[in-house]
Amino acid sequence: MKTLRSHKSFIMRYFPNYKPSHVASRYLNADVHPLQPKITHMYATRDKSTLWWMVNPSHLMSVRMKRVVRSWCSRRARMAFRLALKDHGFDADGRKAGQELLGDSNGKGGDGKNLKGRVDLLLHADILREPFEVLRKEMDAGVSALINHLKTTKDAAPKPAKKQKKAVDARDDKGNETSL
């Protein structure tokens, strides 16, 4: 987990692996729950070549905000995040915009610059008083940090070593070289 952007109204966390969110884990770890088969199927068939992201308003519950206020704040954060992705040339799933027009709906082709992994946006109570333009600028900076982080981890990843051909030592019993 890497905290990409921390602002007074939200925290953006990035996870490079595709593991279920804390909400889904609650249902997946339950012995008997009616939603368990559905969520198991959803995560088993979910596309792992896209960006998984979610807005988490649980910190808003601690300050006793009503449900309608929490959903309004979550909707503002989702809208700002989608607009920030769009400003950087991505769709809502983190694919480069226009790939579906090129016939590449799975996101595996092209230049390979799709966003992958999982992003959690943890909302704080200050998002309620934050003007939307400021929130949008902060989300834009968060998406920039995400893109830069993915570029640096991609560049810093060790490249696989080239396989060298082993020299075949063909010798007979007396130690003389033989031809193959």
CSV table of N, CA and C in Angstrom, one decimal:
chain,number,residue,atom,x,y,z
A,1,MET,N,0.8,-1.2,0.0
A,1,MET,CA,0.0,0.0,0.0
A,1,MET,C,0.9,1.2,0.0
A,2,LYS,N,0.5,2.2,-0.8
A,2,LYS,CA,1.2,3.5,-0.9
A,2,LYS,C,0.2,4.6,-0.8
A,3,THR,N,0.4,5.5,0.1
A,3,THR,CA,-0.4,6.7,0.2
A,3,THR,C,0.1,7.7,-0.9
A,4,LEU,N,-0.7,8.0,-1.9
A,4,LEU,CA,-0.3,8.8,-3.0
A,4,LEU,C,-0.6,10.3,-2.7
A,5,ARG,N,-1.7,10.6,-2.1
A,5,ARG,CA,-2.1,12.0,-1.9
A,5,ARG,C,-2.9,12.1,-0.6
A,6,SER,N,-2.4,13.0,0.2
A,6,SER,CA,-3.1,13.2,1.4
A,6,SER,C,-3.6,14.7,1.4
A,7,HIS,N,-4.8,14.9,1.6
A,7,HIS,CA,-5.4,16.3,1.6
A,7,HIS,C,-6.3,16.3,2.8
A,8,LYS,N,-6.7,17.5,3.1
A,8,LYS,CA,-7.6,17.7,4.3
A,8,LYS,C,-9.0,17.0,4.1
A,9,SER,N,-9.4,16.8,2.8
A,9,SER,CA,-10.7,16.3,2.5
A,9,SER,C,-10.7,14.8,2.1
A,10,PHE,N,-9.5,14.3,1.7
A,10,PHE,CA,-9.5,12.9,1.4
A,10,PHE,C,-8.0,12.4,1.4
A,11,ILE,N,-7.9,11.0,1.5
A,11,ILE,CA,-6.6,10.4,1.3
A,11,ILE,C,-6.7,9.4,0.2
A,12,MET,N,-5.7,9.4,-0.7
A,12,MET,CA,-5.7,8.5,-1.8
A,12,MET,C,-4.7,7.4,-1.6
A,13,ARG,N,-5.1,6.2,-1.5
A,13,ARG,CA,-4.2,5.0,-1.3
A,13,ARG,C,-4.1,4.2,-2.5
A,14,TYR,N,-3.0,3.7,-2.8
A,14,TYR,CA,-2.8,2.8,-4.0
A,14,TYR,C,-2.3,1.4,-3.6
A,15,PHE,N,-2.9,0.4,-4.1
A,15,PHE,CA,-2.5,-1.0,-3.9
A,15,PHE,C,-2.2,-1.6,-5.2
A,16,PRO,N,-0.9,-2.1,-5.4
A,16,PRO,CA,-0.6,-2.7,-6.7
A,16,PRO,C,-1.3,-4.0,-7.0
A,17,ASN,N,-1.7,-4.7,-6.0
A,17,ASN,CA,-2.4,-6.0,-6.2
A,17,ASN,C,-3.9,-5.8,-6.2
A,18,TYR,N,-4.5,-6.8,-6.7
A,18,TYR,CA,-6.0,-6.8,-6.8
A,18,TYR,C,-6.6,-7.7,-5.7
A,19,LYS,N,-6.7,-7.1,-4.6
A,19,LYS,CA,-7.4,-7.8,-3.5
A,19,LYS,C,-8.7,-7.1,-3.2
A,20,PRO,N,-9.7,-7.9,-2.8
A,20,PRO,CA,-11.0,-7.3,-2.5
A,20,PRO,C,-11.0,-6.2,-1.5
A,21,SER,N,-11.9,-5.2,-1.6
A,21,SER,CA,-11.9,-4.1,-0.6
A,21,SER,C,-12.3,-4.6,0.8
A,22,HIS,N,-12.2,-3.7,1.8
A,22,HIS,CA,-12.6,-4.2,3.1
A,22,HIS,C,-14.1,-4.5,3.2
A,23,VAL,N,-14.9,-3.9,2.5
A,23,VAL,CA,-16.3,-4.2,2.5
A,23,VAL,C,-16.6,-5.5,1.9
A,24,ALA,N,-16.0,-5.8,0.8
A,24,ALA,CA,-16.2,-7.2,0.2
A,24,ALA,C,-15.6,-8.3,1.0
A,25,SER,N,-14.4,-8.0,1.7
A,25,SER,CA,-13.8,-9.0,2.5
A,25,SER,C,-14.7,-9.4,3.7
A,26,ARG,N,-15.5,-8.4,4.2
A,26,ARG,CA,-16.4,-8.7,5.3
A,26,ARG,C,-17.4,-9.8,4.8
A,27,TYR,N,-17.9,-9.7,3.6
A,27,TYR,CA,-18.8,-10.7,3.1
A,27,TYR,C,-18.1,-12.0,2.7
A,28,LEU,N,-17.0,-11.9,2.1
A,28,LEU,CA,-16.2,-13.1,1.7
A,28,LEU,C,-15.8,-14.0,2.9
A,29,ASN,N,-15.5,-13.3,4.0
A,29,ASN,CA,-15.0,-14.1,5.2
A,29,ASN,C,-16.1,-14.6,6.0
A,30,ALA,N,-17.3,-14.2,5.8
A,30,ALA,CA,-18.4,-14.7,6.6
A,30,ALA,C,-18.7,-16.2,6.2
A,31,ASP,N,-19.0,-17.0,7.2
A,31,ASP,CA,-19.3,-18.4,6.9
A,31,ASP,C,-20.6,-18.5,6.0
A,32,VAL,N,-21.6,-17.9,6.4
A,32,VAL,CA,-22.9,-18.0,5.7
A,32,VAL,C,-23.4,-16.5,5.5
A,33,HIS,N,-23.4,-16.1,4.3
A,33,HIS,CA,-24.0,-14.8,4.0
A,33,HIS,C,-24.6,-14.8,2.7
A,34,PRO,N,-25.8,-14.2,2.5
A,34,PRO,CA,-26.5,-14.3,1.2
A,34,PRO,C,-25.7,-13.7,0.0
A,35,LEU,N,-24.9,-12.7,0.3
A,35,LEU,CA,-24.1,-12.0,-0.7
A,35,LEU,C,-22.8,-12.6,-1.1
A,36,GLN,N,-22.4,-13.6,-0.3
A,36,GLN,CA,-21.1,-14.2,-0.5
A,36,GLN,C,-20.9,-14.9,-1.9
A,37,PRO,N,-21.9,-15.6,-2.4
A,37,PRO,CA,-21.7,-16.2,-3.8
A,37,PRO,C,-21.6,-15.1,-4.9
A,38,LYS,N,-22.4,-14.1,-4.7
A,38,LYS,CA,-22.3,-13.0,-5.7
A,38,LYS,C,-21.0,-12.2,-5.7
A,39,ILE,N,-20.5,-11.9,-4.5
A,39,ILE,CA,-19.2,-11.2,-4.4
A,39,ILE,C,-18.1,-12.1,-4.8
A,40,THR,N,-18.1,-13.4,-4.5
A,40,THR,CA,-17.1,-14.3,-5.0
A,40,THR,C,-17.0,-14.3,-6.5
A,41,HIS,N,-18.2,-14.4,-7.1
A,41,HIS,CA,-18.3,-14.5,-8.6
A,41,HIS,C,-17.8,-13.1,-9.2
A,42,MET,N,-18.2,-12.0,-8.5
A,42,MET,CA,-17.8,-10.7,-9.0
A,42,MET,C,-16.3,-10.5,-9.1
A,43,TYR,N,-15.6,-10.9,-8.0
A,43,TYR,CA,-14.2,-10.8,-7.9
A,43,TYR,C,-13.4,-11.8,-8.8
A,44,ALA,N,-14.0,-13.0,-9.0
A,44,ALA,CA,-13.4,-14.0,-9.8
A,44,ALA,C,-13.4,-13.6,-11.3
A,45,THR,N,-14.5,-12.9,-11.7
A,45,THR,CA,-14.6,-12.5,-13.1
A,45,THR,C,-14.3,-11.1,-13.4
A,46,ARG,N,-13.8,-10.3,-12.4
A,46,ARG,CA,-13.5,-8.9,-12.6
A,46,ARG,C,-12.3,-8.8,-13.5
A,47,ASP,N,-12.2,-7.8,-14.3
A,47,ASP,CA,-11.1,-7.5,-15.2
A,47,ASP,C,-9.9,-7.0,-14.5
A,48,LYS,N,-8.8,-7.8,-14.5
A,48,LYS,CA,-7.6,-7.4,-13.8
A,48,LYS,C,-6.6,-6.5,-14.6
A,49,SER,N,-7.1,-6.1,-15.8
A,49,SER,CA,-6.3,-5.2,-16.6
A,49,SER,C,-6.8,-3.8,-16.5
A,50,THR,N,-7.6,-3.5,-15.5
A,50,THR,CA,-8.1,-2.1,-15.3
A,50,THR,C,-7.8,-1.7,-13.9
A,51,LEU,N,-8.2,-0.4,-13.6
A,51,LEU,CA,-8.0,0.2,-12.3
A,51,LEU,C,-9.3,-0.1,-11.5
A,52,TRP,N,-9.1,-0.7,-10.3
A,52,TRP,CA,-10.2,-0.8,-9.4
A,52,TRP,C,-10.1,0.3,-8.4
A,53,TRP,N,-11.2,1.1,-8.3
A,53,TRP,CA,-11.2,2.2,-7.3
A,53,TRP,C,-12.5,2.3,-6.6
A,54,MET,N,-12.4,2.8,-5.4
A,54,MET,CA,-13.6,2.9,-4.6
A,54,MET,C,-13.5,4.1,-3.7
A,55,VAL,N,-14.6,4.7,-3.3
A,55,VAL,CA,-14.7,5.8,-2.4
A,55,VAL,C,-15.2,5.2,-1.1
A,56,ASN,N,-14.4,5.6,0.0
A,56,ASN,CA,-14.7,5.0,1.3
A,56,ASN,C,-15.2,6.2,2.2
A,57,PRO,N,-16.4,6.3,2.5
A,57,PRO,CA,-16.9,7.4,3.4
A,57,PRO,C,-17.0,7.0,4.9
A,58,SER,N,-16.3,6.0,5.3
A,58,SER,CA,-16.4,5.5,6.7
A,58,SER,C,-16.0,6.6,7.7
A,59,HIS,N,-15.0,7.4,7.4
A,59,HIS,CA,-14.6,8.5,8.3
A,59,HIS,C,-15.8,9.5,8.6
A,60,LEU,N,-16.7,9.6,7.6
A,60,LEU,CA,-17.8,10.5,7.7
A,60,LEU,C,-18.8,10.0,8.7
A,61,MET,N,-18.8,8.7,9.0
A,61,MET,CA,-19.7,8.1,9.9
A,61,MET,C,-19.3,8.5,11.4
A,62,SER,N,-18.0,8.6,11.6
A,62,SER,CA,-17.5,8.9,12.9
A,62,SER,C,-17.9,10.3,13.4
A,63,VAL,N,-18.2,11.2,12.4
A,63,VAL,CA,-18.6,12.6,12.8
A,63,VAL,C,-20.1,12.7,12.7
A,64,ARG,N,-20.8,11.5,12.6
A,64,ARG,CA,-22.2,11.4,12.7
A,64,ARG,C,-23.0,12.2,11.6
A,65,MET,N,-22.4,12.1,10.4
A,65,MET,CA,-23.1,12.7,9.2
A,65,MET,C,-24.3,11.8,8.8
A,66,LYS,N,-25.3,12.4,8.4
A,66,LYS,CA,-26.5,11.6,7.9
A,66,LYS,C,-26.1,10.9,6.6
A,67,ARG,N,-26.9,9.8,6.3
A,67,ARG,CA,-26.7,9.0,5.1
A,67,ARG,C,-26.7,9.9,3.8
A,68,VAL,N,-27.7,10.8,3.8
A,68,VAL,CA,-27.8,11.6,2.6
A,68,VAL,C,-26.6,12.5,2.4
A,69,VAL,N,-26.0,13.0,3.5
A,69,VAL,CA,-24.8,13.8,3.4
A,69,VAL,C,-23.6,13.0,2.9
A,70,ARG,N,-23.5,11.8,3.5
A,70,ARG,CA,-22.4,10.9,3.1
A,70,ARG,C,-22.4,10.5,1.7
A,71,SER,N,-23.6,10.2,1.2
A,71,SER,CA,-23.8,9.8,-0.2
A,71,SER,C,-23.5,11.0,-1.1
A,72,TRP,N,-23.9,12.2,-0.7
A,72,TRP,CA,-23.6,13.4,-1.5
A,72,TRP,C,-22.1,13.7,-1.6
A,73,CYS,N,-21.4,13.5,-0.5
A,73,CYS,CA,-19.9,13.7,-0.4
A,73,CYS,C,-19.2,12.6,-1.3
A,74,SER,N,-19.7,11.4,-1.2
A,74,SER,CA,-19.2,10.3,-2.0
A,74,SER,C,-19.4,10.5,-3.5
A,75,ARG,N,-20.5,11.0,-3.9
A,75,ARG,CA,-20.8,11.3,-5.3
A,75,ARG,C,-19.9,12.4,-5.8
A,76,ARG,N,-19.7,13.5,-5.0
A,76,ARG,CA,-18.7,14.5,-5.4
A,76,ARG,C,-17.3,14.0,-5.6
A,77,ALA,N,-16.9,13.1,-4.7
A,77,ALA,CA,-15.5,12.6,-4.8
A,77,ALA,C,-15.4,11.7,-6.1
A,78,ARG,N,-16.5,10.9,-6.3
A,78,ARG,CA,-16.4,10.0,-7.5
A,78,ARG,C,-16.4,10.9,-8.8
A,79,MET,N,-17.2,11.9,-8.8
A,79,MET,CA,-17.3,12.8,-10.0
A,79,MET,C,-15.9,13.5,-10.2
A,80,ALA,N,-15.3,14.0,-9.1
A,80,ALA,CA,-14.0,14.6,-9.2
A,80,ALA,C,-12.9,13.6,-9.7
A,81,PHE,N,-13.0,12.4,-9.2
A,81,PHE,CA,-12.0,11.4,-9.6
A,81,PHE,C,-12.1,11.0,-11.1
A,82,ARG,N,-13.4,10.8,-11.5
A,82,ARG,CA,-13.6,10.5,-12.9
A,82,ARG,C,-13.2,11.7,-13.9
A,83,LEU,N,-13.4,12.9,-13.4
A,83,LEU,CA,-13.0,14.0,-14.2
A,83,LEU,C,-11.5,14.1,-14.3
A,84,ALA,N,-10.8,13.8,-13.2
A,84,ALA,CA,-9.4,13.8,-13.2
A,84,ALA,C,-8.8,12.8,-14.1
A,85,LEU,N,-9.4,11.6,-14.1
A,85,LEU,CA,-9.0,10.5,-15.0
A,85,LEU,C,-9.2,11.0,-16.4
A,86,LYS,N,-10.3,11.6,-16.7
A,86,LYS,CA,-10.6,12.0,-18.1
A,86,LYS,C,-9.6,13.1,-18.5
A,87,ASP,N,-9.3,14.0,-17.6
A,87,ASP,CA,-8.3,15.1,-17.9
A,87,ASP,C,-6.9,14.5,-18.3
A,88,HIS,N,-6.6,13.3,-17.7
A,88,HIS,CA,-5.3,12.7,-18.0
A,88,HIS,C,-5.4,11.7,-19.2
A,89,GLY,N,-6.6,11.6,-19.8
A,89,GLY,CA,-6.7,10.8,-21.0
A,89,GLY,C,-7.1,9.3,-20.7
A,90,PHE,N,-7.8,9.1,-19.5
A,90,PHE,CA,-8.2,7.8,-19.2
A,90,PHE,C,-9.7,7.7,-19.0
A,91,ASP,N,-10.3,6.5,-19.2
A,91,ASP,CA,-11.7,6.4,-18.9
A,91,ASP,C,-11.9,6.1,-17.4
A,92,ALA,N,-13.1,5.8,-17.0
A,92,ALA,CA,-13.4,5.5,-15.6
A,92,ALA,C,-12.8,4.3,-15.1
A,93,ASP,N,-12.4,3.3,-16.0
A,93,ASP,CA,-11.7,2.1,-15.6
A,93,ASP,C,-10.2,2.2,-15.6
A,94,GLY,N,-9.6,3.3,-16.0
A,94,GLY,CA,-8.2,3.5,-16.0
A,94,GLY,C,-7.6,3.1,-17.3
A,95,ARG,N,-8.4,2.8,-18.4
A,95,ARG,CA,-7.9,2.5,-19.7
A,95,ARG,C,-7.6,3.8,-20.4
A,96,LYS,N,-6.6,3.8,-21.3
A,96,LYS,CA,-6.4,4.9,-22.2
A,96,LYS,C,-7.6,5.2,-23.0
A,97,ALA,N,-8.1,6.4,-23.0
A,97,ALA,CA,-9.3,6.8,-23.8
A,97,ALA,C,-9.1,6.5,-25.2
A,98,GLY,N,-10.2,5.9,-25.8
A,98,GLY,CA,-10.1,5.6,-27.3
A,98,GLY,C,-9.7,4.2,-27.6
A,99,GLN,N,-9.3,3.4,-26.6
A,99,GLN,CA,-8.9,2.0,-27.0
A,99,GLN,C,-10.1,1.2,-27.5
A,100,GLU,N,-11.3,1.5,-26.9
A,100,GLU,CA,-12.4,0.7,-27.4
A,100,GLU,C,-12.7,1.1,-28.9
A,101,LEU,N,-12.4,2.3,-29.3
A,101,LEU,CA,-12.5,2.6,-30.7
A,101,LEU,C,-11.5,1.9,-31.6
A,102,LEU,N,-10.4,1.6,-31.0
A,102,LEU,CA,-9.4,0.9,-31.8
A,102,LEU,C,-9.6,-0.6,-31.8
A,103,GLY,N,-10.7,-1.1,-31.1
A,103,GLY,CA,-10.9,-2.5,-31.1
A,103,GLY,C,-10.2,-3.2,-30.0
A,104,ASP,N,-9.7,-2.5,-29.0
A,104,ASP,CA,-8.9,-3.1,-27.9
A,104,ASP,C,-9.7,-2.9,-26.7
A,105,SER,N,-10.7,-3.6,-26.5
A,105,SER,CA,-11.6,-3.5,-25.3
A,105,SER,C,-11.0,-4.1,-24.0
A,106,ASN,N,-10.0,-5.0,-24.2
A,106,ASN,CA,-9.5,-5.6,-23.0
A,106,ASN,C,-8.3,-4.8,-22.4
A,107,GLY,N,-7.8,-3.8,-23.0
A,107,GLY,CA,-6.8,-3.0,-22.5
A,107,GLY,C,-5.4,-3.6,-22.5
A,108,LYS,N,-5.2,-4.7,-23.2
A,108,LYS,CA,-3.9,-5.3,-23.2
A,108,LYS,C,-3.0,-4.9,-24.4
A,109,GLY,N,-3.6,-4.3,-25.4
A,109,GLY,CA,-2.8,-3.9,-26.5
A,109,GLY,C,-2.3,-2.4,-26.4
A,110,GLY,N,-2.0,-1.9,-27.6
A,110,GLY,CA,-1.6,-0.5,-27.6
A,110,GLY,C,-0.2,-0.3,-26.9
A,111,ASP,N,-0.1,0.8,-26.2
A,111,ASP,CA,1.2,1.2,-25.6
A,111,ASP,C,1.3,0.7,-24.2
A,112,GLY,N,0.3,0.0,-23.7
A,112,GLY,CA,0.4,-0.6,-22.3
A,112,GLY,C,0.4,0.4,-21.2
A,113,LYS,N,-0.1,1.6,-21.4
A,113,LYS,CA,-0.1,2.6,-20.4
A,113,LYS,C,-1.4,2.7,-19.6
A,114,ASN,N,-2.1,1.6,-19.5
A,114,ASN,CA,-3.3,1.6,-18.7
A,114,ASN,C,-3.0,1.6,-17.3
A,115,LEU,N,-3.9,2.2,-16.5
A,115,LEU,CA,-3.7,2.2,-15.0
A,115,LEU,C,-4.2,0.8,-14.5
A,116,LYS,N,-3.4,0.2,-13.6
A,116,LYS,CA,-3.7,-1.0,-13.0
A,116,LYS,C,-3.5,-1.0,-11.5
A,117,GLY,N,-4.2,-1.8,-10.8
A,117,GLY,CA,-4.1,-1.9,-9.4
A,117,GLY,C,-5.4,-1.4,-8.7
A,118,ARG,N,-5.4,-1.0,-7.5
A,118,ARG,CA,-6.6,-0.6,-6.7
A,118,ARG,C,-6.3,0.7,-6.0
A,119,VAL,N,-7.3,1.6,-6.1
A,119,VAL,CA,-7.2,2.9,-5.4
A,119,VAL,C,-8.3,3.0,-4.5
A,120,ASP,N,-8.0,3.4,-3.2
A,120,ASP,CA,-9.1,3.7,-2.2
A,120,ASP,C,-9.0,5.2,-1.9
A,121,LEU,N,-10.2,5.8,-2.0
A,121,LEU,CA,-10.3,7.2,-1.6
A,121,LEU,C,-11.0,7.3,-0.3
A,122,LEU,N,-10.3,7.7,0.8
A,122,LEU,CA,-10.9,7.8,2.1
A,122,LEU,C,-11.3,9.2,2.3
A,123,LEU,N,-12.6,9.4,2.6
A,123,LEU,CA,-13.1,10.8,2.7
A,123,LEU,C,-13.1,11.3,4.1
A,124,HIS,N,-12.8,12.5,4.3
A,124,HIS,CA,-12.8,13.2,5.6
A,124,HIS,C,-13.9,14.2,5.6
A,125,ALA,N,-14.3,14.7,6.8
A,125,ALA,CA,-15.4,15.6,7.0
A,125,ALA,C,-15.2,16.9,6.2
A,126,ASP,N,-14.0,17.3,6.0
A,126,ASP,CA,-13.7,18.6,5.3
A,126,ASP,C,-14.2,18.6,3.9
A,127,ILE,N,-14.5,17.4,3.3
A,127,ILE,CA,-15.0,17.4,1.9
A,127,ILE,C,-16.3,18.1,1.8
A,128,LEU,N,-17.0,18.2,2.9
A,128,LEU,CA,-18.3,18.8,2.9
A,128,LEU,C,-18.2,20.3,2.6
A,129,ARG,N,-17.2,20.9,3.2
A,129,ARG,CA,-17.1,22.4,3.0
A,129,ARG,C,-16.1,22.8,1.8
A,130,GLU,N,-15.5,21.8,1.2
A,130,GLU,CA,-14.5,22.0,0.2
A,130,GLU,C,-15.2,22.4,-1.1
A,131,PRO,N,-14.8,23.5,-1.7
A,131,PRO,CA,-15.4,23.9,-3.1
A,131,PRO,C,-15.1,22.8,-4.1
A,132,PHE,N,-16.0,22.6,-5.0
A,132,PHE,CA,-15.7,21.5,-6.0
A,132,PHE,C,-14.5,21.7,-6.8
A,133,GLU,N,-14.2,22.9,-7.2
A,133,GLU,CA,-13.0,23.2,-8.0
A,133,GLU,C,-11.7,22.9,-7.3
A,134,VAL,N,-11.7,23.2,-6.0
A,134,VAL,CA,-10.5,22.8,-5.2
A,134,VAL,C,-10.4,21.3,-5.1
A,135,LEU,N,-11.5,20.6,-4.8
A,135,LEU,CA,-11.6,19.1,-4.8
A,135,LEU,C,-11.1,18.5,-6.1
A,136,ARG,N,-11.5,19.1,-7.2
A,136,ARG,CA,-11.2,18.6,-8.5
A,136,ARG,C,-9.7,18.8,-8.7
A,137,LYS,N,-9.1,19.9,-8.3
A,137,LYS,CA,-7.7,20.2,-8.5
A,137,LYS,C,-6.9,19.2,-7.6
A,138,GLU,N,-7.3,18.9,-6.4
A,138,GLU,CA,-6.6,17.9,-5.6
A,138,GLU,C,-6.7,16.5,-6.1
A,139,MET,N,-7.9,16.1,-6.7
A,139,MET,CA,-8.0,14.8,-7.3
A,139,MET,C,-7.1,14.7,-8.6
A,140,ASP,N,-7.0,15.8,-9.3
A,140,ASP,CA,-6.1,15.9,-10.5
A,140,ASP,C,-4.7,15.7,-10.0
A,141,ALA,N,-4.3,16.3,-8.9
A,141,ALA,CA,-2.9,16.1,-8.4
A,141,ALA,C,-2.8,14.7,-7.9
A,142,GLY,N,-3.8,14.1,-7.4
A,142,GLY,CA,-3.7,12.7,-6.9
A,142,GLY,C,-3.6,11.7,-8.1
A,143,VAL,N,-4.3,11.9,-9.2
A,143,VAL,CA,-4.2,11.1,-10.4
A,143,VAL,C,-2.8,11.3,-11.0
A,144,SER,N,-2.3,12.5,-11.0
A,144,SER,CA,-0.9,12.7,-11.5
A,144,SER,C,0.1,11.9,-10.6
A,145,ALA,N,-0.1,11.9,-9.3
A,145,ALA,CA,0.8,11.2,-8.4
A,145,ALA,C,0.7,9.7,-8.7
A,146,LEU,N,-0.5,9.2,-9.0
A,146,LEU,CA,-0.7,7.8,-9.3
A,146,LEU,C,0.0,7.4,-10.6
A,147,ILE,N,-0.1,8.3,-11.6
A,147,ILE,CA,0.6,8.0,-12.9
A,147,ILE,C,2.1,8.1,-12.7
A,148,ASN,N,2.6,9.0,-12.0
A,148,ASN,CA,4.0,9.1,-11.8
A,148,ASN,C,4.5,7.9,-11.0
A,149,HIS,N,3.8,7.5,-10.0
A,149,HIS,CA,4.2,6.3,-9.2
A,149,HIS,C,4.2,5.1,-10.1
A,150,LEU,N,3.3,4.9,-10.9
A,150,LEU,CA,3.3,3.7,-11.8
A,150,LEU,C,4.4,3.8,-12.8
A,151,LYS,N,4.8,5.0,-13.3
A,151,LYS,CA,5.9,5.1,-14.2
A,151,LYS,C,7.2,4.8,-13.5
A,152,THR,N,7.4,5.3,-12.3
A,152,THR,CA,8.6,5.1,-11.6
A,152,THR,C,8.8,3.6,-11.1
A,153,THR,N,7.7,3.0,-10.8
A,153,THR,CA,7.8,1.5,-10.4
A,153,THR,C,8.0,0.7,-11.6
A,154,LYS,N,7.5,1.1,-12.8
A,154,LYS,CA,7.7,0.4,-14.0
A,154,LYS,C,9.1,0.5,-14.5
A,155,ASP,N,9.7,1.7,-14.3
A,155,ASP,CA,11.1,1.9,-14.7
A,155,ASP,C,12.0,1.3,-13.8
A,156,ALA,N,11.7,1.3,-12.5
A,156,ALA,CA,12.6,0.7,-11.5
A,156,ALA,C,12.5,-0.8,-11.4
A,157,ALA,N,11.5,-1.4,-12.0
A,157,ALA,CA,11.4,-2.9,-12.0
A,157,ALA,C,12.6,-3.5,-12.7
A,158,PRO,N,13.2,-4.5,-12.1
A,158,PRO,CA,14.3,-5.2,-12.7
A,158,PRO,C,13.8,-5.9,-14.0
A,159,LYS,N,14.6,-5.6,-15.0
A,159,LYS,CA,14.3,-6.3,-16.3
A,159,LYS,C,14.8,-7.7,-16.3
A,160,PRO,N,14.0,-8.6,-16.9
A,160,PRO,CA,14.5,-10.0,-16.9
A,160,PRO,C,15.8,-10.1,-17.7
A,161,ALA,N,16.7,-10.9,-17.1
A,161,ALA,CA,18.0,-11.2,-17.8
A,161,ALA,C,17.8,-12.0,-19.0
A,162,LYS,N,18.6,-11.7,-20.0
A,162,LYS,CA,18.6,-12.4,-21.3
A,162,LYS,C,19.1,-13.8,-21.0
A,163,LYS,N,18.5,-14.8,-21.6
A,163,LYS,CA,19.0,-16.1,-21.4
A,163,LYS,C,20.2,-16.3,-22.3
A,164,GLN,N,21.2,-16.8,-21.7
A,164,GLN,CA,22.4,-17.1,-22.5
A,164,GLN,C,22.4,-18.6,-22.9
A,165,LYS,N,22.9,-18.8,-24.1
A,165,LYS,CA,23.0,-20.2,-24.5
A,165,LYS,C,24.1,-20.8,-23.8
A,166,LYS,N,23.9,-22.0,-23.3
A,166,LYS,CA,24.9,-22.8,-22.6
A,166,LYS,C,25.8,-23.4,-23.7
A,167,ALA,N,27.1,-23.3,-23.4
A,167,ALA,CA,28.0,-24.0,-24.4
A,167,ALA,C,27.9,-25.5,-24.1
A,168,VAL,N,27.7,-26.2,-25.1
A,168,VAL,CA,27.6,-27.7,-25.0
A,168,VAL,C,29.0,-28.2,-25.0
A,169,ASP,N,29.3,-28.9,-24.0
A,169,ASP,CA,30.7,-29.5,-23.9
A,169,ASP,C,30.5,-31.0,-24.3
A,170,ALA,N,30.9,-31.2,-25.5
A,170,ALA,CA,30.8,-32.6,-26.0
A,170,ALA,C,32.2,-33.2,-26.1
A,171,ARG,N,32.4,-34.1,-25.1
A,171,ARG,CA,33.7,-34.7,-25.0
A,171,ARG,C,33.5,-36.2,-24.9
A,172,ASP,N,34.4,-37.0,-25.4
A,172,ASP,CA,34.3,-38.4,-25.3
A,172,ASP,C,34.9,-38.8,-24.0
A,173,ASP,N,35.0,-40.2,-23.8
A,173,ASP,CA,35.5,-40.7,-22.5
A,173,ASP,C,37.0,-40.3,-22.2
A,174,LYS,N,37.8,-40.0,-23.3
A,174,LYS,CA,39.2,-39.7,-23.0
A,174,LYS,C,39.4,-38.2,-22.9
A,175,GLY,N,38.3,-37.4,-23.0
A,175,GLY,CA,38.4,-35.9,-22.8
A,175,GLY,C,38.7,-35.2,-24.1
A,176,ASN,N,38.6,-35.9,-25.3
A,176,ASN,CA,38.8,-35.2,-26.6
A,176,ASN,C,37.4,-34.6,-27.0
A,177,GLU,N,37.5,-33.5,-27.7
A,177,GLU,CA,36.3,-32.9,-28.2
A,177,GLU,C,35.7,-33.7,-29.3
A,178,THR,N,34.4,-33.7,-29.3
A,178,THR,CA,33.7,-34.5,-30.4
A,178,THR,C,32.8,-33.5,-31.1
A,179,SER,N,32.4,-33.8,-32.3
A,179,SER,CA,31.4,-32.9,-33.0
A,179,SER,C,30.0,-33.5,-32.8
A,180,LEU,N,29.1,-32.6,-32.8
A,180,LEU,CA,27.7,-33.0,-32.5
A,180,LEU,C,27.0,-33.2,-33.8
